[in-house]
Each structure stands twice: as C-alpha cells, then as structure tokens.
Amino acid sequence: MLGVAMTAENGDSKPLERIPGRLNWYHWVVVALSLVLTFMAWRIADRQVQARAEAQFSYQVTQLTEILQERMEKYEEALWAGTAALHAIDNDVDRDIWRTFASSLKVELRYPGINGIGVIHQLDSPEVSSFIDQIRLESPTFDIHPVHSRNDYWPITYIEPEASNFRAIGLDMAYEQNRYEAALKSRDTGTAQITGSIALVQDEQSTPGFLFYVPWYETDAALTDQDQSRFLGLVYAPFIMNRLMDGTLSNLNRQISFSIHDSGSMLFDELNQESAILDNNPMFTDSFVLPLYGRQWQFDIQSNLLFRQQNSSSQPAAILIGGLVINSLLLALFIVLARSNRQAVLHADKVTERLRNNQQALKKAHDNLETRNFDLLEANKELDQFAFVASHDLKAPLRGIRQLSQWVEEDLNEKLDEQTQKHFILMRSRIGRMERLLDDLLSYSRAGRKDGNIQKIDLNKHVHELFQLQTPPPHISFRYEGDVEQLETLITPLDLIIRNLFSNAIKHHDKESGEIVFKAEHKNENYLLSVSDDGPGIPEIHQKRVFELFHTLKPRDEVEGSGLGLAIIKKILDRYRCDYRLESTPGDGTTFYFSWPDKDKFGVKSE
C-alpha cells in the first residue's frame, strides 16, 4: 500500500520512507527524464534546421561563383570570336566591318552586363602619325589621347556600340598603369586578362569597373615564342561592375549579399546600410579569393534577410514549448496525486487512532470491528485507485512524447544522418523502459495484498507453461526436478515470483546455449523451491543488492528490465514470512532458493 505503514505491537504509526503529500524521488526522476527527452527532441530538430540552412547557404555561394565564372567565360568566347573575325578578313579591319561583326554578335542581347566590344591597336612611336591619318579617313575626329611619356601606344580604334562609348575612342591604354599592365600580360602570355579596378571614361558616375582583353596576333593562335613583332593588338570589352552584376545575376533569386575587392580596391558592394535586405546579424558568412584572368578577387559573402525568412523555422521552438508544457502538466499531476495520497493517509491515520482509543472497551471494539475493517478496506481501495491512476496518467505524457518524436522523425526522415537516427532509437528505448517502470511500480505497490484463492495444480505442467509465457529463445531449454507433483497453494503470488525468476534467468543469459532448472521438494511443513540457470552469474559484491529497488547488474541502456523484479519477489516472500537466499558463482550460473508455506498456513479458503 502506498503511503501507509503500521506496527501491530503497540499500535503506533511509523514514519514512511517518504512524507505523505510530498513528491517522492521517483516522481522527480520521471520529470527529469521527460525534460531530457524534450530537450533531445528540440536539439535534434534545431540541428536539422541549422544543417538545412547551412546547406542552402553553401549552395547559394557555389551558385553565385559558378554563374559569375560561366558568364566571364562567355564574355571571353565573344572576345576570341572577335579575333577570329579579324583573322577572317586578314586583319584588315575598318569601322564598318567591325560594326557589322558587333551587330551580328548582338552584344547587348546575348551578353547582358557588357558595355561593348572593341579593337585596340598596338603602335610604336614612328607608326602613330600614319595610323592617325589612316583612321581619320573614316573618322575625321579620331585622335590618340591622353598624352603620356611611354614609347608605345595602345589606342582604342573601334568600339561598338559607338554611341554609348564614343568617349573611349582613341583612349590610349598606356596612359594608366592598371590598363597597361594587363595589356602587356595578355600580349606576353597569349591569354585573356582583366585589369585591376578602374573608372571607365564613358561612365559619368565613375563607378568601379575593369577591361577584359584577349590578344590579337597575325596568326590564329598565340605564339609560343612570344614574338612581339607579330602582335597586332587586343580585342577588348569594358565593364562597369554594377552593370555586370545586374546583367549576370538579374534572374537569380539570391538570398546572399556580397562584396568584391581587387587588391584592396572595392569593385562591388552590397554589404552596406543602403541595402534593404542587409542582415546586420547574418546567420552565415564566408570569405574566399577567386582567381580570375590574372586577378585575385576577394569575395566577402553573408546571408541576407531573404535567407533568414526562407530558412527560419518555428518547429524546434514548438517542440521545446510543447515539451515544457507537457512537463508542467506532468508535475502538476504528481502534485495533485500526492495531495490526494496525503488525504488517504490522514484518513487511514484517523481510523487507526479510533481503533487505538477504543482498545480498552473490548466488547464495544468487537461490535465495531467490522465497521472499522470496512473503513480500512475502503482506504486501501482508494490507495489502489490512486496507484492505478498514477500509473495510467503517467503514461499519457509518455505517449505524447513518443508520438511527438515519431512526428519529428517522419518529418525529417530523408534528412536524418546516422547519429540522429541512433538518438531517435535511444529515445524510443528510454520511453519504453519508462513505461515498463510504471507497470512494475504498480505491480510492486500491489504485491502481497491480493492473495486470490487456494488452487490445486499440476506443478510440473504449470511451471512449464509459465516458462513458455516468457517466450524463451530457442537456445535455452527448461527442466523440472523434484518430488512434488500436486500442489495446493495461492497461485497468484507464487506465479508472480516464478515468472520474475524465469524472466531474470532468460534476460541475463549470455551464452550460446543454456538450461534453466526448476526444483521443488516437500521439506518439513513447507516446500523448498528453486530456480537455477547456467548463465553469467552474479558477482559477490552485487549479491546483497539485487533485491533493492531499481538495481540492475548492467547499465540501464543494455537491459530491458526496470530493476523491480527481485524487489517484488522480496516483498511477497516477506509478506508470507518465507525464507530465501541466493547462491551464485560468476561464470557458473545462479540459483535462487525460497520456502513456500503449506496451504493451511495462508488462512484463506480453497476454491
């Protein structure tokens, strides 16, 4: 009985292991385990959300760089097409021919972000005067500018569309260091090159930009010996960085913002307070250097507000809040049950007090004995009901947690990694163990108080049936020994003892084959019964503790039981004043001996 204990010798009530009306330690254990399960579910869901967001950020970064590189490769192909066109007309290009080529290329339609495509001639000082006279035949205002002190000249001769780039015509690449260095490198290596950060003369706002060069030789391919005498010039394209980014990324639903630096100079910047989608506390950031046609572009990337909107999830918070609500309800339920238990205990104490005060009037006590016994029985029934309600209502939150974990697992099934799946398996195992613990706690509270009736059984057949009910594995056999064939006894408590002993012997058996032996002897006026196995045995240091509540020989995650089996057996045997002992040798098995009374000593009627 929960919450009531008395001595028969002097009628004084003794204090319980716990104070009635207060929560016991196992209540706190249940609440703590429930909190652990809640935080595990929350942590798993939160990790999945974070992993999904991180994968999305990595994909956005990769997509950004791939699109930019792909676009630059297309621009390069357009410039090489320009050199091929020059070779096709034997390098004898004029203004009309270049306009025709640029029109067929449809630069503004096929290559968004590009400012135009043009031709740069490379000249020595003696060639400048005659070259200007030749170009003025078709462009009377043509001139090379600005003045500089170098001995070679790199004027922009033609560029289309000419209307938006007329300021660039005649501009000498040798006047400015970034333009000049990239031109020389393209000539000497025979490869496409881009300049460092510059401001285009045709850009009235002087925003950052760059030039894209490919070399133009007398032959179709760059010379391996780098014969500069056969170098004619460059086919080039000017870019304003903002226009390039708009043209390149205009159709990309980007959830990241970025900036680009070249040797410390800003080329492009979205990470400023003017941006409407800037996230001042970004979820993810990245920084890397991208080698690009002779330059090293430094990218600084971070997630923006669009990314936060698309990748924020309330699921982990919902799981956490839901779990905390369930834990609060569970704690409230325990408190209500504890208070109800206290009322039952106080009721039992009052009945006991009335009995003690009336012991001097024997006749009156005899007349009222049945009434008082009825009150005690009612108190016991109330306590039984409290125990049942506690066991039943404690399972409801566990079932809720189990269902919640199943929903989380189903939602994230395709994205669970191996470690997370192990966490879910561990969670389900611990929920199942808690349910078994509640069932065993109810059995423990009832043990020794529901005797049943005396029945006559065939002991050999009966114990065989009890053994099969444990669903033993095929490699464990069973044998009956003894001189007791027919037995008249209380079946309910005896069955509970034998079933728990069989369960322990099977559960802890770790050998490839084994045998469990049940032995019964009629000794003096009692029976001597035993259950033996050839399993791993019990170390001597644990043999005195196996009858304690919740004691298991293995870690809780490695054994299915609740640690209450032998405690239930001890309670029943103490109830009927039976002797019991344990003999075990590590590695050679365990034998549990106990005496059992003859039917006449139970004081109950036969069926």
XYZ file of C-alpha atoms in Angstrom:
607
model
C 0.000 0.000 0.000
C 1.352 3.435 -0.921
C 1.725 5.867 1.926
C 0.570 3.713 4.938
C 2.679 1.637 7.355
C 1.800 0.492 10.919
C 3.164 -1.801 13.644
C 0.841 -4.289 15.306
C 2.665 -4.484 18.638
C 1.905 -1.082 20.111
C -0.411 0.475 17.539
C 1.948 3.414 16.891
C 2.283 4.547 13.325
C 5.826 4.693 11.989
C 7.088 7.270 9.561
C 7.120 6.276 5.906
C 10.117 6.332 3.616
C 8.619 9.490 2.220
C 6.498 12.192 3.790
C 2.841 11.888 2.652
C 1.784 14.765 0.445
C 5.274 15.442 -0.904
C 6.764 14.247 -4.178
C 8.995 11.209 -3.884
C 12.339 10.809 -5.650
C 10.963 8.672 -8.470
C 8.479 11.432 -9.314
C 11.415 13.768 -9.862
C 13.183 11.065 -11.906
C 10.181 10.815 -14.224
C 10.015 14.620 -14.604
C 13.785 14.804 -15.223
C 13.676 12.056 -17.865
C 10.742 13.767 -19.546
C 12.718 17.030 -19.638
C 15.724 15.196 -21.095
C 13.534 13.712 -23.848
C 12.075 17.150 -24.579
C 15.486 18.784 -24.903
C 16.776 15.885 -27.024
C 13.868 16.291 -29.457
C 14.379 20.065 -29.523
C 18.129 19.729 -30.092
C 17.694 17.209 -32.904
C 15.126 19.393 -34.680
C 17.287 22.512 -34.222
C 20.349 20.735 -35.652
C 18.357 19.611 -38.675
C 17.146 23.165 -39.318
C 20.687 24.537 -38.964
C 22.129 21.846 -41.255
C 19.477 22.556 -43.886
C 20.151 26.303 -43.693
C 23.925 25.789 -43.918
C 23.493 23.556 -46.987
C 21.289 26.217 -48.590
C 23.899 28.921 -47.888
C 26.689 26.768 -49.398
C 24.536 26.132 -52.459
C 23.873 29.865 -52.901
C 27.610 30.673 -52.624
C 28.522 27.930 -55.104
C 25.786 29.037 -57.499
C 26.986 32.662 -57.319
C 30.599 31.825 -58.192
C 29.609 29.316 -60.893
C 27.289 31.795 -62.607
C 29.915 34.550 -62.477
C 32.632 32.261 -63.860
C 30.293 30.923 -66.548
C 29.364 34.466 -67.594
C 33.010 35.553 -67.769
C 33.781 32.514 -69.931
C 31.018 33.566 -72.337
C 32.478 37.072 -72.482
C 35.876 35.539 -73.214
C 34.344 33.459 -76.028
C 32.877 36.650 -77.535
C 36.310 38.344 -77.471
C 38.002 35.331 -79.055
C 35.259 35.421 -81.697
C 36.386 38.978 -82.379
C 39.987 37.847 -83.009
C 38.676 35.095 -85.286
C 36.709 37.687 -87.256
C 39.856 39.803 -87.642
C 41.811 36.817 -88.950
C 38.979 36.008 -91.361
C 39.462 39.380 -93.097
C 43.259 39.088 -92.993
C 43.500 41.511 -90.080
C 42.408 44.374 -92.398
C 39.575 45.761 -90.290
C 37.745 49.052 -90.689
C 34.932 50.777 -88.861
C 32.113 49.322 -90.969
C 33.422 45.765 -90.799
C 33.704 45.929 -87.020
C 30.206 47.400 -86.699
C 28.858 44.553 -88.840
C 30.605 41.976 -86.657
C 29.351 43.538 -83.399
C 25.802 43.712 -84.783
C 25.885 40.017 -85.709
C 27.158 39.222 -82.241
C 24.169 41.028 -80.650
C 26.269 42.012 -77.674
C 23.590 43.792 -75.634
C 21.101 40.904 -76.071
C 23.347 37.867 -75.662
C 25.830 39.295 -73.189
C 23.995 41.351 -70.562
C 26.304 43.458 -68.405
C 28.888 44.142 -71.127
C 29.410 47.799 -72.182
C 30.619 46.982 -75.694
C 33.294 45.187 -77.704
C 36.210 46.930 -79.406
C 39.647 46.748 -81.053
C 42.901 48.141 -79.633
C 45.957 48.521 -81.902
C 49.480 48.398 -80.516
C 51.790 51.021 -82.123
C 55.358 52.174 -81.843
C 56.155 55.913 -81.900
C 57.064 56.087 -85.627
C 53.748 54.444 -86.581
C 51.478 56.860 -84.717
C 51.242 59.663 -87.258
C 50.474 57.472 -90.291
C 47.987 55.393 -88.210
C 46.043 58.522 -87.179
C 45.893 59.715 -90.796
C 44.580 56.354 -91.933
C 41.823 56.173 -89.294
C 40.771 59.790 -89.956
C 39.769 58.793 -93.485
C 36.659 57.185 -91.944
C 36.583 59.044 -88.587
C 37.815 62.630 -89.138
C 37.844 63.490 -85.435
C 39.900 60.483 -84.354
C 42.906 61.227 -82.137
C 45.015 59.348 -79.576
C 44.723 60.664 -76.012
C 45.818 61.461 -73.387
C 49.484 62.412 -73.723
C 51.983 60.207 -71.836
C 55.740 59.557 -71.794
C 55.835 55.920 -72.928
C 57.304 54.838 -76.302
C 54.432 52.509 -77.240
C 50.773 53.312 -77.804
C 47.613 51.226 -77.329
C 44.697 53.311 -78.692
C 41.087 52.083 -78.806
C 40.419 52.205 -82.554
C 36.894 50.803 -82.811
C 34.190 50.026 -80.262
C 30.543 49.109 -80.669
C 28.012 50.335 -79.815
C 29.825 53.529 -80.595
C 27.141 55.938 -79.372
C 27.423 54.938 -75.707
C 31.222 54.518 -75.861
C 32.339 57.461 -78.042
C 34.471 58.930 -75.218
C 36.610 55.785 -75.244
C 37.569 56.035 -78.957
C 41.246 56.950 -79.224
C 41.895 56.368 -75.496
C 45.452 55.072 -75.051
C 45.778 52.117 -72.669
C 49.390 53.068 -71.968
C 48.444 56.197 -70.027
C 47.208 54.313 -66.936
C 49.061 51.587 -65.029
C 46.237 49.033 -64.481
C 45.199 49.155 -68.147
C 48.784 48.988 -69.371
C 49.938 46.106 -67.121
C 47.014 43.864 -68.107
C 47.587 44.670 -71.828
C 51.260 43.699 -71.615
C 50.428 40.497 -69.724
C 47.822 39.482 -72.307
C 50.310 40.157 -75.128
C 53.165 38.267 -73.489
C 51.174 35.237 -72.282
C 48.730 34.945 -75.170
C 45.871 34.580 -72.664
C 42.779 36.517 -71.695
C 43.393 39.040 -68.896
C 41.378 41.576 -66.941
C 42.605 44.839 -65.458
C 42.570 45.944 -61.865
C 39.832 48.314 -60.687
C 39.451 51.362 -62.970
C 36.830 54.011 -63.772
C 35.667 53.911 -67.401
C 35.813 57.244 -69.274
C 32.309 56.549 -70.633
C 30.909 56.144 -67.100
C 29.777 59.582 -65.921
C 29.407 58.336 -62.314
C 32.986 56.921 -62.242
C 31.905 53.716 -60.551
C 34.362 50.786 -60.311
C 34.906 48.771 -63.483
C 37.534 46.834 -65.461
C 38.618 45.928 -69.008
C 38.699 42.392 -70.431
C 41.487 41.735 -73.010
C 42.334 38.925 -75.418
C 45.480 39.209 -77.609
C 45.361 39.617 -81.412
C 48.239 38.190 -83.435
C 48.897 37.822 -87.151
C 48.188 34.066 -86.814
C 45.139 32.303 -85.382
C 46.885 31.308 -82.148
C 49.135 32.951 -79.608
C 52.807 32.467 -80.454
C 54.723 30.112 -78.227
C 57.899 32.105 -78.664
C 56.035 35.325 -77.773
C 57.269 37.071 -80.909
C 56.078 40.578 -80.173
C 56.746 41.685 -83.774
C 53.703 39.619 -84.848
C 51.459 41.067 -82.127
C 48.843 43.471 -83.568
C 46.723 44.492 -80.607
C 43.805 43.470 -78.417
C 40.136 42.709 -78.695
C 38.571 44.035 -75.536
C 35.357 44.695 -73.638
C 34.785 47.369 -70.955
C 32.682 46.558 -67.889
C 31.035 48.699 -65.250
C 30.887 46.405 -62.221
C 27.346 47.291 -61.145
C 26.011 46.684 -64.648
C 27.917 43.411 -64.856
C 26.378 42.160 -61.596
C 22.889 43.284 -62.655
C 23.221 41.519 -66.001
C 24.824 38.399 -64.608
C 22.647 37.867 -61.533
C 19.409 39.572 -62.535
C 17.481 36.289 -62.774
C 18.933 34.758 -59.624
C 16.708 34.818 -56.536
C 19.665 35.422 -54.290
C 19.431 35.009 -50.531
C 23.038 36.165 -50.044
C 24.714 39.557 -50.309
C 28.375 40.089 -51.110
C 31.221 42.485 -51.833
C 34.213 42.106 -54.178
C 37.668 43.629 -53.670
C 40.635 43.564 -56.039
C 43.970 44.318 -54.347
C 42.173 46.348 -51.703
C 40.065 48.310 -54.185
C 36.302 47.941 -53.952
C 34.745 46.552 -57.134
C 31.227 45.786 -55.914
C 29.472 46.231 -52.576
C 26.069 45.058 -51.356
C 27.134 44.947 -47.701
C 26.135 48.486 -46.840
C 23.317 50.058 -44.896
C 21.657 51.253 -48.093
C 20.691 47.669 -48.929
C 17.087 46.916 -47.936
C 17.849 43.220 -47.351
C 21.089 43.624 -45.378
C 21.150 41.408 -42.281
C 23.227 43.106 -39.574
C 23.461 39.811 -37.697
C 23.779 37.266 -40.539
C 23.167 33.569 -39.950
C 26.184 32.584 -42.105
C 29.249 34.291 -43.566
C 32.029 33.234 -45.933
C 35.165 34.772 -47.409
C 37.393 33.450 -50.191
C 39.647 34.503 -53.067
C 38.617 33.673 -56.652
C 41.443 33.684 -59.256
C 40.019 35.245 -62.405
C 42.002 36.034 -65.565
C 45.153 37.185 -63.853
C 43.448 38.900 -60.910
C 42.581 37.762 -57.365
C 39.033 38.806 -56.487
C 38.302 38.765 -52.751
C 34.664 37.764 -52.053
C 33.029 38.560 -48.693
C 29.603 36.882 -48.567
C 26.874 36.766 -45.935
C 23.252 35.643 -45.731
C 20.654 38.392 -46.012
C 17.134 38.963 -44.714
C 15.605 36.913 -47.549
C 17.726 33.980 -46.440
C 16.590 34.393 -42.839
C 12.932 34.488 -43.929
C 13.282 31.362 -46.072
C 15.310 29.344 -43.554
C 13.806 30.300 -40.225
C 11.715 27.513 -38.683
C 9.489 27.546 -35.623
C 9.487 23.751 -35.390
C 12.301 23.441 -32.763
C 10.692 26.153 -30.624
C 7.287 24.450 -30.943
C 8.809 21.144 -29.847
C 10.533 22.784 -26.877
C 7.446 24.734 -25.780
C 5.202 21.698 -26.235
C 7.575 19.524 -24.226
C 7.801 22.070 -21.413
C 4.005 22.323 -21.306
C 3.743 18.536 -21.042
C 6.349 18.527 -18.264
C 4.446 21.230 -16.418
C 1.230 19.220 -16.668
C 3.092 16.104 -15.528
C 4.474 17.907 -12.474
C 1.016 19.321 -11.697
C -0.436 15.806 -11.944
C 2.152 14.481 -9.492
C 1.362 17.268 -7.042
C -2.389 16.562 -7.244
C -1.821 12.844 -6.741
C 0.497 13.489 -3.806
C -2.108 15.658 -2.117
C -4.780 13.018 -2.729
C -2.475 10.413 -1.264
C -1.972 12.593 1.777
C -5.720 12.767 2.312
C -5.925 8.980 2.108
C -3.090 8.614 4.621
C -4.764 11.047 7.006
C -7.989 9.085 6.657
C -6.167 5.830 7.480
C -4.481 7.510 10.467
C -7.848 8.634 11.794
C -9.225 5.107 11.530
C -6.146 3.777 13.339
C -6.494 6.414 16.036
C -10.120 5.466 16.617
C -9.097 1.802 16.915
C -6.365 2.588 19.454
C -8.672 4.746 21.612
C -11.303 2.027 21.757
C -8.994 -0.913 22.598
C -9.911 -0.663 26.368
C -13.573 -1.364 25.613
C -13.138 -4.876 24.196
C -16.804 -5.629 23.755
C -17.503 -2.320 22.065
C -14.388 -2.754 19.930
C -15.631 -6.215 18.917
C -19.054 -4.836 17.935
C -17.454 -2.113 15.824
C -14.598 -4.233 14.427
C -16.298 -4.996 11.133
C -17.109 -1.339 10.598
C -13.504 -0.308 11.201
C -12.176 -3.075 8.996
C -14.519 -1.885 6.273
C -13.101 1.646 6.611
C -9.586 0.270 6.282
C -10.562 -1.724 3.209
C -12.075 1.390 1.683
C -8.870 3.281 2.400
C -6.905 0.512 0.709
C -9.219 0.620 -2.283
C -8.719 4.369 -2.545
C -4.955 3.924 -2.431
C -5.171 1.178 -5.073
C -7.154 3.566 -7.232
C -4.551 6.283 -6.687
C -1.794 3.847 -7.730
C -3.726 2.839 -10.851
C -4.486 6.463 -11.794
C -0.847 7.407 -11.227
C 0.354 4.575 -13.477
C -2.259 5.302 -16.155
C -1.921 9.123 -16.175
C 1.868 8.988 -16.129
C 1.760 7.028 -19.369
C -0.301 9.688 -21.148
C 2.554 12.266 -21.307
C 4.934 9.489 -22.349
C 2.621 8.530 -25.177
C 2.507 12.196 -26.171
C 6.307 12.394 -26.193
C 6.510 9.142 -28.187
C 4.021 10.495 -30.765
C 5.859 13.834 -30.895
C 9.190 12.094 -31.542
C 7.566 9.968 -34.278
C 6.218 13.089 -35.995
C 9.652 14.735 -35.850
C 11.286 11.582 -37.224
C 8.727 11.288 -40.036
C 9.121 14.967 -40.995
C 12.917 14.698 -41.107
C 13.172 11.057 -42.226
C 15.038 11.696 -45.502
C 17.451 14.163 -43.894
C 18.418 12.217 -40.782
C 22.057 11.289 -40.504
C 23.192 8.083 -38.825
C 23.931 9.739 -35.483
C 20.478 11.359 -35.356
C 18.785 8.023 -36.140
C 20.665 6.474 -33.211
C 19.359 9.287 -30.991
C 15.769 8.514 -32.017
C 16.290 4.775 -31.338
C 17.715 5.633 -27.908
C 14.761 7.949 -27.231
C 12.208 5.228 -28.085
C 14.105 2.709 -25.940
C 14.027 5.016 -22.925
C 10.332 5.775 -23.387
C 9.614 2.028 -23.479
C 11.718 1.470 -20.370
C 9.834 4.207 -18.529
C 6.504 2.576 -19.444
C 7.747 -0.769 -18.123
C 8.959 1.002 -14.999
C 5.482 2.430 -14.365
C 3.890 -1.012 -14.839
C 6.376 -2.577 -12.432
C 5.857 0.201 -9.880
C 2.128 -0.614 -9.920
C 2.888 -4.334 -9.537
C 5.226 -3.560 -6.657
C 2.604 -1.477 -4.863
C 0.078 -4.330 -5.143
C 2.432 -7.205 -4.402
C 1.407 -9.279 -1.343
C -2.025 -7.655 -0.937
C -4.119 -9.624 -3.443
C -3.786 -13.229 -2.418
C -6.522 -14.813 -4.507
C -7.735 -18.302 -3.610
C -6.180 -21.683 -2.917
C -5.989 -23.771 -6.104
C -4.776 -27.273 -6.846
C -2.326 -27.527 -9.765
C -0.017 -29.974 -11.510
C 3.209 -28.210 -10.564
C 5.353 -29.739 -13.352
C 2.872 -28.759 -16.080
C 2.205 -25.381 -14.513
C 5.824 -24.206 -14.347
C 6.388 -25.404 -17.938
C 3.535 -23.152 -19.029
C 4.938 -20.224 -17.038
C 8.324 -20.736 -18.672
C 6.837 -20.714 -22.179
C 4.960 -17.482 -21.385
C 8.377 -15.741 -21.129
C 8.984 -16.526 -24.843
C 12.444 -18.018 -24.233
C 14.962 -18.055 -27.103
C 15.468 -21.431 -28.841
C 18.918 -21.994 -27.334
C 17.630 -22.048 -23.721
C 15.920 -25.255 -22.517
C 13.898 -25.996 -19.378
C 13.834 -28.908 -16.944
C 11.712 -29.750 -13.904
C 13.075 -31.706 -10.928
C 11.540 -32.706 -7.608
C 9.134 -34.925 -5.740
C 6.173 -32.523 -5.746
C 3.544 -33.345 -8.340
C 0.280 -31.877 -6.999
C 0.328 -28.580 -5.126
C -2.463 -26.708 -3.369
C -1.476 -23.104 -2.802
C -2.126 -19.444 -3.536
C -1.440 -19.288 -7.290
C -1.313 -15.518 -7.843
C 1.697 -14.601 -5.639
C 3.548 -17.844 -6.469
C 3.117 -17.223 -10.221
C 4.457 -13.687 -9.838
C 7.586 -14.988 -8.068
C 8.282 -17.772 -10.587
C 7.655 -15.594 -13.646
C 10.081 -12.915 -12.393
C 12.752 -15.536 -11.668
C 12.321 -17.069 -15.134
C 12.442 -13.603 -16.726
C 15.695 -12.714 -14.939
C 17.327 -16.048 -15.838
C 16.437 -15.648 -19.538
C 17.158 -11.937 -19.757
C 20.677 -12.113 -18.275
C 21.715 -15.341 -20.033
C 24.590 -14.507 -22.375
C 25.785 -17.947 -23.558
C 25.130 -19.699 -26.854
C 23.175 -22.473 -25.116
C 21.785 -22.928 -21.657
C 19.346 -24.632 -19.349
C 17.007 -23.379 -16.649
C 16.005 -25.845 -13.895
C 13.022 -25.570 -11.563
C 13.245 -27.816 -8.479
C 10.524 -28.496 -5.861
C 10.867 -30.500 -2.621
C 8.492 -31.102 0.261
C 10.554 -30.307 3.324
C 9.127 -30.394 6.875
C 5.814 -28.497 6.725
C 6.814 -26.254 3.852
C 8.031 -26.527 0.289
C 11.583 -25.705 -0.795
C 11.547 -24.302 -4.354
C 14.463 -23.094 -6.500
C 15.243 -21.753 -9.965
C 18.738 -22.382 -11.364
C 20.446 -21.189 -14.537
C 23.908 -21.647 -16.046
C 24.274 -18.031 -17.091
C 26.992 -15.485 -16.232
C 26.249 -15.455 -12.510
C 26.231 -12.501 -10.128
C 29.434 -11.028 -8.654
C 29.591 -11.317 -4.871
C 29.636 -7.544 -4.357
C 26.200 -7.303 -6.054
C 24.508 -10.316 -4.446
C 23.253 -8.368 -1.422
C 21.944 -5.508 -3.516
C 19.953 -7.347 -6.195
C 16.793 -7.197 -4.037
C 16.905 -3.390 -3.876
C 14.552 -1.230 -5.893
C 15.751 -0.339 -9.413
C 19.011 -2.243 -9.058
C 20.303 -3.815 -12.303
C 23.579 -5.612 -12.976
C 24.032 -3.990 -16.375
C 23.710 -0.351 -17.484
C 20.097 0.694 -17.958
C 20.505 1.010 -21.756
C 21.742 -2.605 -22.028
C 18.932 -4.374 -20.168
C 15.181 -4.385 -20.759
C 14.065 -4.635 -17.130
C 13.159 -1.956 -14.628
C 15.151 -3.328 -11.689
C 11.968 -4.169 -9.753
C 11.665 -7.923 -10.374
C 13.600 -9.196 -7.350
C 12.250 -6.360 -5.210
C 8.693 -7.607 -5.961
C 9.778 -11.165 -5.074
C 11.297 -9.980 -1.792
C 8.137 -8.092 -0.877
C 5.912 -11.138 -1.500
C 8.178 -13.520 0.419
C 8.441 -11.111 3.338
C 4.641 -10.869 3.308
C 4.316 -14.633 3.856
C 7.390 -14.845 6.147
C 9.262 -17.091 3.738
C 12.994 -17.734 3.788
C 15.049 -17.054 0.662
C 18.673 -16.967 -0.352
C 20.823 -16.558 -3.439
C 23.797 -18.688 -4.491
C 25.878 -17.614 -7.449
C 29.357 -18.145 -8.817
C 30.460 -15.750 -11.581
C 30.549 -17.698 -14.842
C 28.749 -20.794 -13.429
C 25.199 -19.549 -13.037
C 22.817 -18.549 -10.248
C 20.342 -20.422 -8.023
C 17.535 -18.686 -6.123
C 16.088 -20.725 -3.191
C 12.890 -19.873 -1.330
C 10.498 -21.614 1.005
C 6.757 -21.660 0.398
C 4.056 -22.334 3.036
C 1.641 -25.233 3.040
C -1.937 -24.325 2.097
C -3.173 -24.421 5.711
C -0.883 -21.537 6.701
C -2.399 -18.986 4.312
C -5.666 -18.634 6.193
C -7.786 -18.432 3.040
C -10.380 -20.783 1.601
C -9.847 -23.226 -1.232
C -11.816 -22.804 -4.457
